[in-house]
CSV table of C-alpha atoms and ligand atoms in Angstrom, one decimal:
chain,number,residue,atom,x,y,z
A,777,MET,CA,4.1,-42.3,46.6
A,778,SER,CA,4.3,-38.6,47.7
A,779,GLU,CA,8.1,-38.2,47.8
A,780,ALA,CA,9.8,-37.2,44.5
A,781,ILE,CA,12.2,-39.8,43.3
A,782,PHE,CA,15.7,-38.5,42.6
A,783,GLY,CA,18.8,-40.5,41.8
A,784,GLY,CA,22.3,-39.1,41.2
A,785,PRO,CA,24.9,-38.3,43.7
A,786,ALA,CA,22.3,-36.5,45.9
A,787,LEU,CA,21.0,-40.0,46.9
A,788,PRO,CA,22.3,-40.6,50.5
A,789,GLN,CA,25.4,-42.7,50.1
A,790,GLN,CA,24.7,-45.3,52.8
A,791,ARG,CA,23.8,-48.9,52.7
A,792,HIS,CA,20.4,-49.5,54.4
A,793,LEU,CA,18.4,-52.6,54.8
A,794,ALA,CA,14.8,-51.8,55.4
A,795,THR,CA,13.5,-55.3,54.6
A,796,GLU,CA,14.8,-58.7,53.7
A,797,ILE,CA,16.3,-58.8,50.1
A,798,PRO,CA,14.3,-59.0,48.0
A,799,GLY,CA,11.6,-57.2,50.0
A,800,PRO,CA,7.8,-57.7,49.7
A,801,VAL,CA,7.2,-55.0,47.1
A,802,SER,CA,10.0,-56.3,44.9
A,803,ARG,CA,8.7,-59.9,45.2
A,804,GLU,CA,5.3,-58.8,44.1
A,805,ARG,CA,6.7,-56.9,41.1
A,806,PHE,CA,8.9,-59.8,40.3
A,807,ALA,CA,5.9,-62.1,40.1
A,808,ARG,CA,4.4,-59.7,37.5
A,809,ARG,CA,7.6,-59.7,35.6
A,810,GLN,CA,7.6,-63.4,35.5
A,811,ARG,CA,4.2,-63.4,33.9
A,812,LEU,CA,5.1,-60.8,31.2
A,813,VAL,CA,8.8,-61.0,30.4
A,814,ALA,CA,10.3,-63.7,28.2
A,815,GLY,CA,11.7,-66.5,30.3
A,816,GLY,CA,15.0,-66.3,28.5
A,817,VAL,CA,15.8,-63.0,30.1
A,818,GLY,CA,17.7,-63.7,33.3
A,819,THR,CA,17.9,-61.7,36.6
A,820,THR,CA,20.9,-61.5,38.9
A,821,LEU,CA,19.2,-59.9,41.9
A,822,PRO,CA,15.4,-59.6,41.8
A,823,VAL,CA,15.0,-56.2,43.5
A,824,PHE,CA,13.2,-53.4,41.6
A,825,VAL,CA,15.2,-50.2,41.5
A,826,GLU,CA,13.5,-46.8,41.8
A,827,ALA,CA,16.6,-44.5,42.1
A,828,ALA,CA,20.4,-44.8,41.8
A,829,GLY,CA,23.4,-42.6,42.0
A,830,GLY,CA,27.0,-42.4,43.3
A,831,GLY,CA,27.7,-45.9,44.6
A,832,VAL,CA,24.1,-47.0,45.5
A,833,LEU,CA,20.8,-48.3,44.2
A,834,ARG,CA,17.6,-47.7,46.1
A,835,ASP,CA,14.9,-50.3,45.7
A,836,VAL,CA,11.1,-50.1,45.9
A,837,ASP,CA,11.1,-51.5,49.5
A,838,GLY,CA,13.4,-48.6,50.7
A,839,ASN,CA,16.6,-50.8,50.7
A,840,VAL,CA,19.8,-49.0,49.7
A,841,LEU,CA,22.3,-51.4,48.1
A,842,ILE,CA,26.0,-50.8,47.4
A,843,ASP,CA,26.5,-51.1,43.6
A,844,LEU,CA,29.5,-53.3,42.6
A,845,ALA,CA,28.1,-53.9,39.1
A,846,SER,CA,27.5,-50.5,37.5
A,847,GLY,CA,24.9,-52.2,35.3
A,848,ILE,CA,27.8,-54.4,34.0
A,849,ALA,CA,30.5,-51.7,33.6
A,850,VAL,CA,28.2,-49.0,32.2
A,851,THR,CA,27.6,-46.3,34.9
A,852,GLY,CA,31.3,-45.6,35.6
A,853,VAL,CA,30.4,-41.8,35.9
A,854,GLY,CA,27.6,-42.7,38.3
A,855,ASN,CA,24.0,-43.4,37.8
A,856,ALA,CA,21.8,-40.4,36.8
A,857,ALA,CA,25.0,-38.3,36.8
A,858,PRO,CA,23.9,-34.6,36.7
A,859,GLU,CA,26.0,-33.6,33.7
A,860,VAL,CA,24.5,-36.6,31.8
A,861,ALA,CA,20.9,-36.0,33.0
A,862,GLU,CA,21.0,-32.3,32.2
A,863,ARG,CA,22.4,-32.7,28.7
A,864,VAL,CA,19.9,-35.5,28.0
A,865,ALA,CA,17.0,-33.4,29.2
A,866,ALA,CA,18.2,-30.4,27.0
A,867,GLN,CA,18.5,-32.7,24.0
A,868,VAL,CA,15.1,-34.3,24.5
A,869,ARG,CA,13.6,-30.8,24.5
A,870,ALA,CA,15.5,-29.8,21.4
A,871,PHE,CA,14.9,-32.9,19.2
A,872,THR,CA,14.9,-36.6,19.9
A,873,HIS,CA,15.7,-38.1,16.5
A,874,THR,CA,16.3,-37.3,12.9
A,875,CYS,CA,18.4,-40.4,11.9
A,876,PHE,CA,21.9,-39.3,11.3
A,877,MET,CA,21.8,-40.8,7.8
A,878,VAL,CA,18.8,-38.6,6.9
A,879,THR,CA,19.8,-35.2,8.4
A,880,PRO,CA,23.0,-34.9,10.5
A,881,TYR,CA,23.5,-33.1,13.8
A,882,ASP,CA,26.6,-31.9,15.8
A,883,GLY,CA,26.3,-34.4,18.7
A,884,TYR,CA,27.3,-37.3,16.6
A,885,VAL,CA,30.3,-35.5,15.1
A,886,ASP,CA,31.3,-34.2,18.5
A,887,VAL,CA,31.4,-37.8,19.9
A,888,CYS,CA,33.5,-38.9,16.9
A,889,GLU,CA,35.9,-36.1,17.6
A,890,ARG,CA,36.2,-37.1,21.3
A,891,LEU,CA,36.7,-40.7,20.3
A,892,ALA,CA,39.5,-39.7,17.9
A,893,GLU,CA,41.2,-37.8,20.7
A,894,LEU,CA,40.8,-40.4,23.5
A,895,THR,CA,41.4,-43.7,21.8
A,896,PRO,CA,45.0,-45.0,21.5
A,897,GLY,CA,47.3,-43.6,18.8
A,898,ASP,CA,47.7,-40.2,17.2
A,899,HIS,CA,47.0,-41.2,13.6
A,900,ALA,CA,44.0,-39.9,11.7
A,901,LYS,CA,40.8,-41.7,13.0
A,902,LYS,CA,37.2,-41.9,12.0
A,903,SER,CA,34.2,-43.5,13.8
A,904,VAL,CA,30.8,-45.0,13.2
A,905,LEU,CA,28.2,-44.8,16.0
A,906,LEU,CA,25.9,-47.7,16.8
A,907,ASN,CA,23.5,-48.9,19.5
A,908,SER,CA,25.1,-51.8,21.3
A,909,GLY,CA,28.4,-53.5,21.8
A,910,ALA,CA,27.4,-56.5,19.7
A,911,GLU,CA,26.5,-54.2,16.8
A,912,ALA,CA,29.9,-52.5,17.1
A,913,VAL,CA,31.7,-55.8,16.9
A,914,GLU,CA,29.6,-56.8,13.9
A,915,ASN,CA,30.6,-53.5,12.2
A,916,ALA,CA,34.3,-53.9,13.0
A,917,VAL,CA,34.2,-57.2,11.2
A,918,LYS,CA,32.4,-55.8,8.2
A,919,ILE,CA,34.9,-53.0,7.9
A,920,ALA,CA,37.9,-55.3,8.3
A,921,ARG,CA,36.6,-57.7,5.6
A,922,VAL,CA,36.0,-54.9,3.1
A,923,HIS,CA,39.4,-53.3,3.8
A,924,THR,CA,41.3,-56.6,3.5
A,925,GLY,CA,39.2,-58.4,0.9
A,926,ARG,CA,39.6,-61.4,3.3
A,927,ASN,CA,37.0,-63.4,5.2
A,928,ALA,CA,38.5,-65.1,8.2
A,929,VAL,CA,38.0,-63.7,11.7
A,930,VAL,CA,40.2,-64.9,14.6
A,931,VAL,CA,38.9,-64.7,18.1
A,932,PHE,CA,40.2,-66.2,21.4
A,933,ASP,CA,39.4,-68.7,24.1
A,934,HIS,CA,37.1,-67.3,26.8
A,935,ALA,CA,36.0,-64.5,24.6
A,936,TYR,CA,32.6,-62.7,24.8
A,937,HIS,CA,31.6,-60.5,22.0
A,938,GLY,CA,27.7,-60.4,22.1
A,939,ARG,CA,24.5,-62.2,21.4
A,940,THR,CA,23.8,-61.5,17.7
A,941,ASN,CA,24.4,-64.3,15.2
A,942,LEU,CA,28.0,-63.3,14.2
A,943,THR,CA,29.0,-62.3,17.8
A,944,MET,CA,27.6,-65.5,19.2
A,945,ALA,CA,29.9,-67.3,16.8
A,946,MET,CA,32.7,-65.2,18.1
A,947,THR,CA,31.8,-65.8,21.7
A,948,ALA,CA,33.5,-68.9,23.3
A,949,LYS,CA,31.0,-70.0,26.0
A,950,ASN,CA,28.1,-72.2,25.0
A,951,MET,CA,25.8,-71.9,28.0
A,952,PRO,CA,23.9,-69.7,28.2
A,953,TYR,CA,25.0,-67.7,25.2
A,954,LYS,CA,24.9,-70.1,22.3
A,955,GLN,CA,23.0,-73.2,23.3
A,956,GLY,CA,20.4,-74.1,20.7
A,957,PHE,CA,20.8,-70.8,18.7
A,958,GLY,CA,22.9,-72.2,15.8
A,959,PRO,CA,23.7,-72.5,13.0
A,960,PHE,CA,26.3,-69.8,13.6
A,961,ALA,CA,28.1,-67.5,11.1
A,962,GLY,CA,31.1,-69.2,9.4
A,963,GLU,CA,34.8,-68.2,9.0
A,964,ILE,CA,35.3,-67.7,12.7
A,965,TYR,CA,38.5,-69.3,14.1
A,966,ARG,CA,39.4,-69.6,17.8
A,967,ALA,CA,43.0,-69.2,19.0
A,968,PRO,CA,44.4,-69.9,22.5
A,969,ASN,CA,44.5,-67.0,24.9
A,970,SER,CA,46.9,-66.0,27.7
A,971,TYR,CA,45.4,-67.1,31.0
A,972,PRO,CA,48.2,-66.9,33.5
A,973,PHE,CA,46.4,-68.6,36.4
A,974,ARG,CA,45.4,-71.6,34.3
A,975,GLU,CA,48.6,-72.2,32.3
A,976,VAL,CA,50.5,-75.4,33.0
A,977,GLY,CA,53.8,-74.1,34.1
A,978,GLU,CA,55.0,-70.5,33.4
A,979,VAL,CA,54.0,-69.2,29.9
A,980,SER,CA,55.3,-65.7,29.1
A,981,GLY,CA,53.2,-63.3,27.1
A,982,ALA,CA,55.5,-63.6,24.1
A,983,GLU,CA,55.2,-67.5,24.3
A,984,ALA,CA,51.4,-67.3,24.6
A,985,ALA,CA,51.3,-65.0,21.6
A,986,GLU,CA,53.6,-67.4,19.6
A,987,ARG,CA,51.3,-70.3,20.5
A,988,ALA,CA,48.3,-68.4,19.1
A,989,ILE,CA,50.1,-67.1,16.0
A,990,ASP,CA,51.4,-70.6,15.2
A,991,GLN,CA,47.8,-72.0,15.4
A,992,ILE,CA,46.5,-69.2,13.2
A,993,GLU,CA,49.2,-69.7,10.6
A,994,LYS,CA,48.8,-73.5,10.6
A,995,GLN,CA,45.0,-73.7,10.7
A,996,VAL,CA,43.8,-70.5,8.9
A,997,GLY,CA,46.8,-69.0,7.1
A,998,ALA,CA,47.7,-65.4,7.7
A,999,ALA,CA,46.8,-64.3,4.2
A,1000,ASN,CA,43.2,-65.4,4.8
A,1001,VAL,CA,42.7,-63.4,8.0
A,1002,ALA,CA,40.7,-60.2,7.8
A,1003,CYS,CA,41.0,-59.4,11.5
A,1004,VAL,CA,41.9,-60.6,15.0
A,1005,VAL,CA,39.4,-59.5,17.6
A,1006,ILE,CA,40.5,-59.5,21.2
A,1007,GLU,CA,39.4,-58.2,24.6
A,1008,PRO,CA,42.6,-56.7,26.1
A,1009,ILE,CA,41.3,-57.9,29.5
A,1010,LEU,CA,38.6,-60.6,29.3
A,1011,GLY,CA,35.2,-59.4,30.5
A,1012,GLU,CA,32.5,-62.1,30.8
A,1013,GLY,CA,35.3,-64.6,30.4
A,1014,GLY,CA,36.6,-63.8,33.9
A,1015,PHE,CA,38.6,-60.6,34.0
A,1016,VAL,CA,41.7,-62.5,32.9
A,1017,VAL,CA,44.7,-60.1,32.3
A,1018,PRO,CA,47.0,-61.6,29.7
A,1019,ALA,CA,50.6,-62.0,30.5
A,1020,GLU,CA,52.7,-58.9,29.8
A,1021,GLY,CA,53.8,-58.8,26.1
A,1022,PHE,CA,51.0,-61.0,24.8
A,1023,LEU,CA,49.0,-58.1,23.2
A,1024,PRO,CA,52.0,-56.2,21.8
A,1025,ARG,CA,53.3,-59.3,20.1
A,1026,LEU,CA,49.9,-60.2,18.6
A,1027,ALA,CA,49.4,-56.6,17.4
A,1028,ALA,CA,52.9,-56.6,15.8
A,1029,TRP,CA,52.1,-59.9,14.0
A,1030,ALA,CA,48.8,-58.5,12.7
A,1031,ARG,CA,50.6,-55.4,11.4
A,1032,ASP,CA,53.3,-57.5,9.7
A,1033,ASN,CA,50.6,-59.6,8.0
A,1034,GLY,CA,48.1,-57.0,6.9
A,1035,VAL,CA,45.6,-58.3,9.4
A,1036,VAL,CA,43.3,-55.7,11.1
A,1037,PHE,CA,43.9,-55.7,14.9
A,1038,VAL,CA,40.6,-55.0,16.6
A,1039,ALA,CA,40.5,-54.4,20.4
A,1040,ASP,CA,37.1,-55.0,21.9
A,1041,GLU,CA,37.2,-52.5,24.7
A,1042,ILE,CA,33.4,-52.6,25.3
A,1043,GLN,CA,33.8,-53.6,28.9
A,1044,THR,CA,37.4,-52.3,29.6
A,1045,GLY,CA,37.0,-48.8,28.1
A,1046,PHE,CA,36.5,-45.3,29.5
A,1047,CYS,CA,38.6,-45.2,32.6
A,1048,ARG,CA,37.5,-48.6,33.9
A,1049,THR,CA,41.0,-50.0,34.1
A,1050,GLY,CA,42.7,-46.7,35.2
A,1051,ASP,CA,43.5,-45.7,31.6
A,1052,TRP,CA,41.2,-44.4,29.0
A,1053,PHE,CA,41.5,-47.8,27.4
A,1054,ALA,CA,43.1,-51.1,28.5
A,1055,CYS,CA,45.3,-51.1,25.4
A,1056,ASP,CA,47.0,-47.9,26.8
A,1057,HIS,CA,48.7,-49.9,29.6
A,1058,GLU,CA,51.2,-51.6,27.2
A,1059,GLY,CA,51.1,-48.9,24.6
A,1060,VAL,CA,49.2,-51.1,22.1
A,1061,VAL,CA,47.6,-49.2,19.3
A,1062,PRO,CA,44.8,-51.1,17.7
A,1063,ASP,CA,43.7,-50.5,14.1
A,1064,LEU,CA,40.1,-50.5,15.2
A,1065,ILE,CA,38.6,-50.3,18.7
A,1066,THR,CA,35.0,-51.2,19.6
A,1067,THR,CA,33.5,-49.2,22.5
A,1068,ALA,CA,30.0,-49.2,24.2
A,1069,LYS,CA,28.9,-49.5,27.9
A,1070,GLY,CA,30.8,-46.8,29.8
A,1071,ILE,CA,30.7,-44.4,26.9
A,1072,ALA,CA,27.4,-42.7,27.7
A,1073,GLY,CA,26.6,-43.0,31.4
A,1074,GLY,CA,23.8,-45.5,30.8
A,1075,LEU,CA,22.3,-44.5,27.5
A,1076,PRO,CA,22.7,-47.0,24.6
A,1077,LEU,CA,25.6,-46.0,22.4
A,1078,ALA,CA,28.5,-47.9,20.8
A,1079,SER,CA,31.2,-47.1,18.3
A,1080,VAL,CA,33.8,-48.5,16.0
A,1081,THR,CA,36.8,-46.1,15.9
A,1082,GLY,CA,39.9,-46.6,13.9
A,1083,ARG,CA,42.4,-45.7,11.2
A,1084,ALA,CA,40.7,-43.4,8.7
A,1085,ASP,CA,41.9,-45.4,5.7
A,1086,ILE,CA,40.5,-48.6,7.1
A,1087,MET,CA,37.2,-47.0,8.2
A,1088,ASP,CA,36.8,-45.4,4.8
A,1089,ALA,CA,37.2,-48.7,2.9
A,1090,VAL,CA,33.4,-49.3,3.0
A,1091,HIS,CA,31.2,-47.9,0.2
A,1092,VAL,CA,28.8,-45.0,1.0
A,1093,GLY,CA,25.6,-46.4,2.6
A,1094,GLY,CA,27.4,-49.6,3.8
A,1095,LEU,CA,27.4,-48.6,7.4
A,1096,GLY,CA,24.6,-47.2,9.6
A,1097,GLY,CA,21.2,-47.9,11.1
A,1098,THR,CA,18.1,-46.0,12.2
A,1099,TYR,CA,19.2,-45.2,15.7
A,1100,GLY,CA,23.0,-45.4,15.6
A,1101,GLY,CA,24.4,-42.3,17.3
A,1102,ASN,CA,21.0,-41.2,18.4
A,1103,PRO,CA,21.2,-37.5,19.5
A,1104,ILE,CA,20.1,-38.2,23.1
A,1105,ALA,CA,22.7,-41.0,23.5
A,1106,CYS,CA,25.4,-38.6,22.0
A,1107,ALA,CA,24.4,-35.9,24.5
A,1108,ALA,CA,24.8,-38.3,27.3
A,1109,ALA,CA,28.2,-39.5,26.0
A,1110,LEU,CA,29.5,-35.9,25.8
A,1111,GLY,CA,28.4,-35.3,29.4
A,1112,ALA,CA,29.9,-38.6,30.5
A,1113,MET,CA,33.3,-38.0,28.8
A,1114,GLU,CA,33.4,-34.5,30.4
A,1115,ILE,CA,32.9,-36.0,33.8
A,1116,MET,CA,35.7,-38.6,33.2
A,1117,ARG,CA,38.1,-35.8,32.2
A,1118,LYS,CA,37.1,-33.2,34.9
A,1119,GLN,CA,36.9,-35.7,37.8
A,1120,ASP,CA,40.0,-37.6,36.6
A,1121,LEU,CA,38.2,-41.0,36.8
A,1122,ASN,CA,41.4,-42.8,35.6
A,1123,SER,CA,43.0,-41.8,38.9
A,1124,ALA,CA,39.8,-42.7,40.8
A,1125,ALA,CA,39.8,-46.2,39.1
A,1126,ARG,CA,43.4,-46.8,40.2
A,1127,ARG,CA,42.6,-45.8,43.8
A,1128,LEU,CA,39.5,-48.0,44.0
A,1129,GLY,CA,41.5,-50.9,42.5
A,1130,GLN,CA,44.2,-50.5,45.2
A,1131,LEU,CA,41.5,-50.5,47.9
A,1132,MET,CA,39.9,-53.6,46.5
A,1133,LEU,CA,43.1,-55.5,46.0
A,1134,SER,CA,44.5,-54.9,49.5
A,1135,ARG,CA,41.2,-56.0,51.1
A,1136,LEU,CA,40.9,-59.0,48.8
A,1137,ARG,CA,44.4,-60.1,49.7
A,1138,GLU,CA,43.5,-60.1,53.4
A,1139,ILE,CA,40.3,-62.1,52.7
A,1140,ALA,CA,42.3,-64.6,50.5
A,1141,ALA,CA,44.8,-65.1,53.3
A,1142,ALA,CA,42.0,-66.6,55.4
A,1143,HIS,CA,40.2,-68.3,52.6
A,1144,PRO,CA,42.3,-70.5,50.3
A,1145,THR,CA,39.3,-71.0,48.0
A,1146,ILE,CA,40.4,-67.7,46.5
A,1147,GLY,CA,42.9,-69.0,44.0
A,1148,ASP,CA,43.6,-65.9,42.0
A,1149,ILE,CA,43.1,-62.1,42.5
A,1150,ARG,CA,43.4,-60.1,39.3
A,1151,GLY,CA,42.3,-57.3,37.1
A,1152,ARG,CA,43.3,-53.7,36.7
A,1153,GLY,CA,42.0,-50.4,38.0
A,1154,ALA,CA,38.3,-50.7,39.1
A,1155,MET,CA,37.9,-54.0,37.1
A,1156,ILE,CA,38.9,-56.6,39.7
A,1157,ALA,CA,37.9,-60.2,40.2
A,1158,ILE,CA,38.7,-63.3,42.3
A,1159,GLU,CA,38.6,-66.9,40.9
A,1160,LEU,CA,37.4,-69.5,43.3
A,1161,VAL,CA,38.8,-73.0,43.4
A,1162,GLY,CA,38.6,-76.3,45.3
A,1163,ALA,CA,41.1,-77.7,47.8
A,1164,ASP,CA,43.5,-78.6,45.0
A,1165,GLY,CA,44.0,-74.9,44.2
A,1166,ARG,CA,42.7,-75.4,40.6
A,1167,THR,CA,39.3,-77.0,40.2
A,1168,PRO,CA,36.7,-74.3,39.5
A,1169,ASP,CA,34.2,-73.8,42.3
A,1170,ALA,CA,31.2,-72.2,40.7
A,1171,ALA,CA,28.9,-73.3,43.6
A,1172,ARG,CA,31.0,-71.3,46.1
A,1173,ALA,CA,31.0,-68.2,43.8
A,1174,ALA,CA,27.2,-68.4,43.7
A,1175,THR,CA,26.7,-68.8,47.4
A,1176,VAL,CA,29.1,-66.0,48.2
A,1177,SER,CA,27.4,-63.7,45.7
A,1178,THR,CA,23.9,-64.6,47.1
A,1179,TYR,CA,25.1,-63.8,50.6
A,1180,CYS,CA,26.3,-60.4,49.4
A,1181,HIS,CA,23.0,-59.7,47.8
A,1182,SER,CA,21.2,-60.6,51.0
A,1183,ARG,CA,23.3,-58.0,52.8
A,1184,GLY,CA,22.7,-55.3,50.3
A,1185,VAL,CA,25.8,-55.5,48.1
A,1186,VAL,CA,25.2,-56.0,44.3
A,1187,THR,CA,27.9,-58.5,43.1
A,1188,LEU,CA,28.2,-60.3,39.7
A,1189,THR,CA,29.8,-63.6,38.8
A,1190,CYS,CA,31.5,-64.4,35.5
A,1191,GLY,CA,34.1,-66.7,33.9
A,1192,THR,CA,34.0,-69.7,31.5
A,1193,TYR,CA,33.6,-71.9,34.6
A,1194,GLY,CA,31.2,-69.5,36.4
A,1195,ASN,CA,33.6,-69.4,39.4
A,1196,VAL,CA,34.7,-65.8,39.2
A,1197,LEU,CA,33.3,-63.0,41.3
A,1198,ARG,CA,33.9,-59.6,39.6
A,1199,PHE,CA,33.8,-56.1,41.1
A,1200,LEU,CA,32.8,-53.2,38.9
A,1201,PRO,CA,31.9,-50.3,41.2
A,1202,PRO,CA,30.9,-46.9,39.7
A,1203,LEU,CA,34.2,-44.9,39.5
A,1204,VAL,CA,32.5,-42.2,41.6
A,1205,ILE,CA,31.7,-44.5,44.5
A,1206,PRO,CA,32.7,-43.1,47.9
A,1207,GLU,CA,35.7,-45.1,49.2
A,1208,ASP,CA,34.0,-45.8,52.6
A,1209,LEU,CA,31.1,-47.5,50.8
A,1210,LEU,CA,33.5,-49.6,48.8
A,1211,THR,CA,35.4,-50.6,52.0
A,1212,GLU,CA,32.0,-51.5,53.6
A,1213,ALA,CA,31.2,-53.7,50.6
A,1214,MET,CA,34.6,-55.5,50.9
A,1215,GLU,CA,33.7,-56.1,54.6
A,1216,VAL,CA,30.4,-57.7,53.6
A,1217,LEU,CA,32.4,-59.8,51.1
A,1218,GLY,CA,34.7,-61.0,53.8
A,1219,ASP,CA,31.7,-61.9,56.0
A,1220,ALA,CA,30.3,-63.8,53.0
A,1221,PHE,CA,33.4,-66.0,52.8
A,1222,THR,CA,33.3,-66.7,56.6
A,1223,ALA,CA,29.6,-67.4,56.6
A,1224,THR,CA,29.7,-69.8,53.7
A,1225,ALA,CA,32.9,-71.6,54.6
B,210,PMP,N1,32.1,-57.2,23.9
B,210,PMP,C1,32.4,-57.2,25.2
B,210,PMP,C2,33.8,-57.3,25.6
B,210,PMP,C3,31.4,-57.2,26.2
B,210,PMP,O1,31.7,-57.2,27.5
B,210,PMP,C4,30.0,-57.1,25.8
B,210,PMP,C5,28.9,-57.0,26.8
B,210,PMP,N2,29.1,-57.7,28.0
B,210,PMP,C6,29.7,-57.0,24.4
B,210,PMP,C7,30.8,-57.1,23.5
B,210,PMP,C8,28.3,-56.9,23.9
B,210,PMP,O2,27.8,-55.7,24.2
B,210,PMP,P1,26.2,-55.4,24.2
B,210,PMP,O3,25.7,-56.2,25.4
B,210,PMP,O4,26.1,-53.9,24.4
B,210,PMP,O5,25.7,-55.9,22.9
C-alpha cells in the first residue's frame, strides 16, 4: 500500500461502501484470524480496521463505516485524537515504562489529581491506577474489605463487572460470561435492581431501593456488608436507567450502615452521559468510583478513586501491579481529559442524545417492536419486544443490527435478554453522520419488519 494510513479527525467524515460488508480483503483476513485466535474470543462485525477517527472507521477494503460503538464506550474523544496521539508519541520517546512501584513519574500523579477534581464530591480523594475495568472493580472490593473488616459484597440484577474470577461472580448474566468458568468467588450477594420498563406496575426509585435494602438486611445483614457495587446506569445489562431516587436512597443506606458505596462508572464515565459521571445527575457521591474505558482515548487504563481515608486503609504494598498506570496510558488520559474539558464533551453528549432520542421516537412510532427508549446523554438504547409489548425479541435485535452492519453502521446489542440495541457514538461525531446512522437504523426496521 503506497498511501500513508492516518486516522483521527482528518479522516473524511463520510460513510462509504466500496464493497459488500465484510469485503473480500476482510474475509481473507478473518479466515486467518480464525486459524490463529482462540475460539472463545467473539467478533461483532468481521471487518478489519486500518484507520479511524471522528465518527468513522475505515476498513481494509476501503469501506468507511459510521461508528456507533466507540470500541464499547472507549473512544469518546475520538479515535486517534491528535491530543492523545501526540502526548502518547512524546511519552514513548521519553520512556515507556519504569513500573510506578519501582520508580514513580509525574503522569500517574497528574492523572490521580485530575480524577480527584473530576469525580463526584469535594472531599479529600486518592486513586490507584490499573489496567482494566475488571481489575479496578477487584481492587475496589479489596479496599472496601480492608477498610470495613467485612466480607460480603452486594451486587445487582443485570450487573456486568468483568471477566476475572471475582468480577464474573459479580456479573449477573451466565451466557457467555460465566458458563463453565466456575467455581466463582464467594461472599457475593445479588439484590434486585430498578428496571422501570420491566417492573410489574409502577415502582418508584425509593420503593425499588427499599426492596433491595430489605433483601440485603434479611439475607446478608448490613453489619456483614463491606460494599455495594452498582452501575448507576447498567452497561452490558441493557442501558437501564434506574428510577429517580433509587441511587440516592441506596447511597444513604450504605452511609448509615458503614457500607462502602462503590459506583462502577467504567461504561458511564467521562462525559458519556452528559455529565462527567452518571452519579452527578442525582448528586450521588460514591465512596469509591471505578473508571476505565473512556478515561484514556483508547489506551488501557483504569482507576479506583475515593475517600482518602478508605483508600488509605490498605497496607503499603497491598495494591499495585506491573503495568497499572503505565506512563503511556497516563499521557493518553491527560490528553483525553483535556479534550473533554476544552471541547465541552458533556454538552456534546447531551446534544447527540437529543438527536438520537428524537429520531428513535419517530422510528418507534412506526415500529411497535421498540418497547422502550432509554439512556442518558450519548448512551442511548432501545429494547425490542414481541407483539405483547413485553416478551424480549433478541432475534429482531440481531437482524436489525446485522442490517446496519451491512449498510456501514457499527451497532452493538446488549441486555440480559440480548434484545437491546445500544448506541455509543464517539462524542466528537459530526451530527450529520449521526443523523445518517439513525436513517440507516430506520431503514433496518422497515427492511426486517
Ligand atoms: N464494569 C462495567 C460497568 C463495564 O461496562 C465493563 C466493561 N464492559 C467492566 C466493568 C469491565 O471492564 P474491562 O473490560 O476493561 O475489564
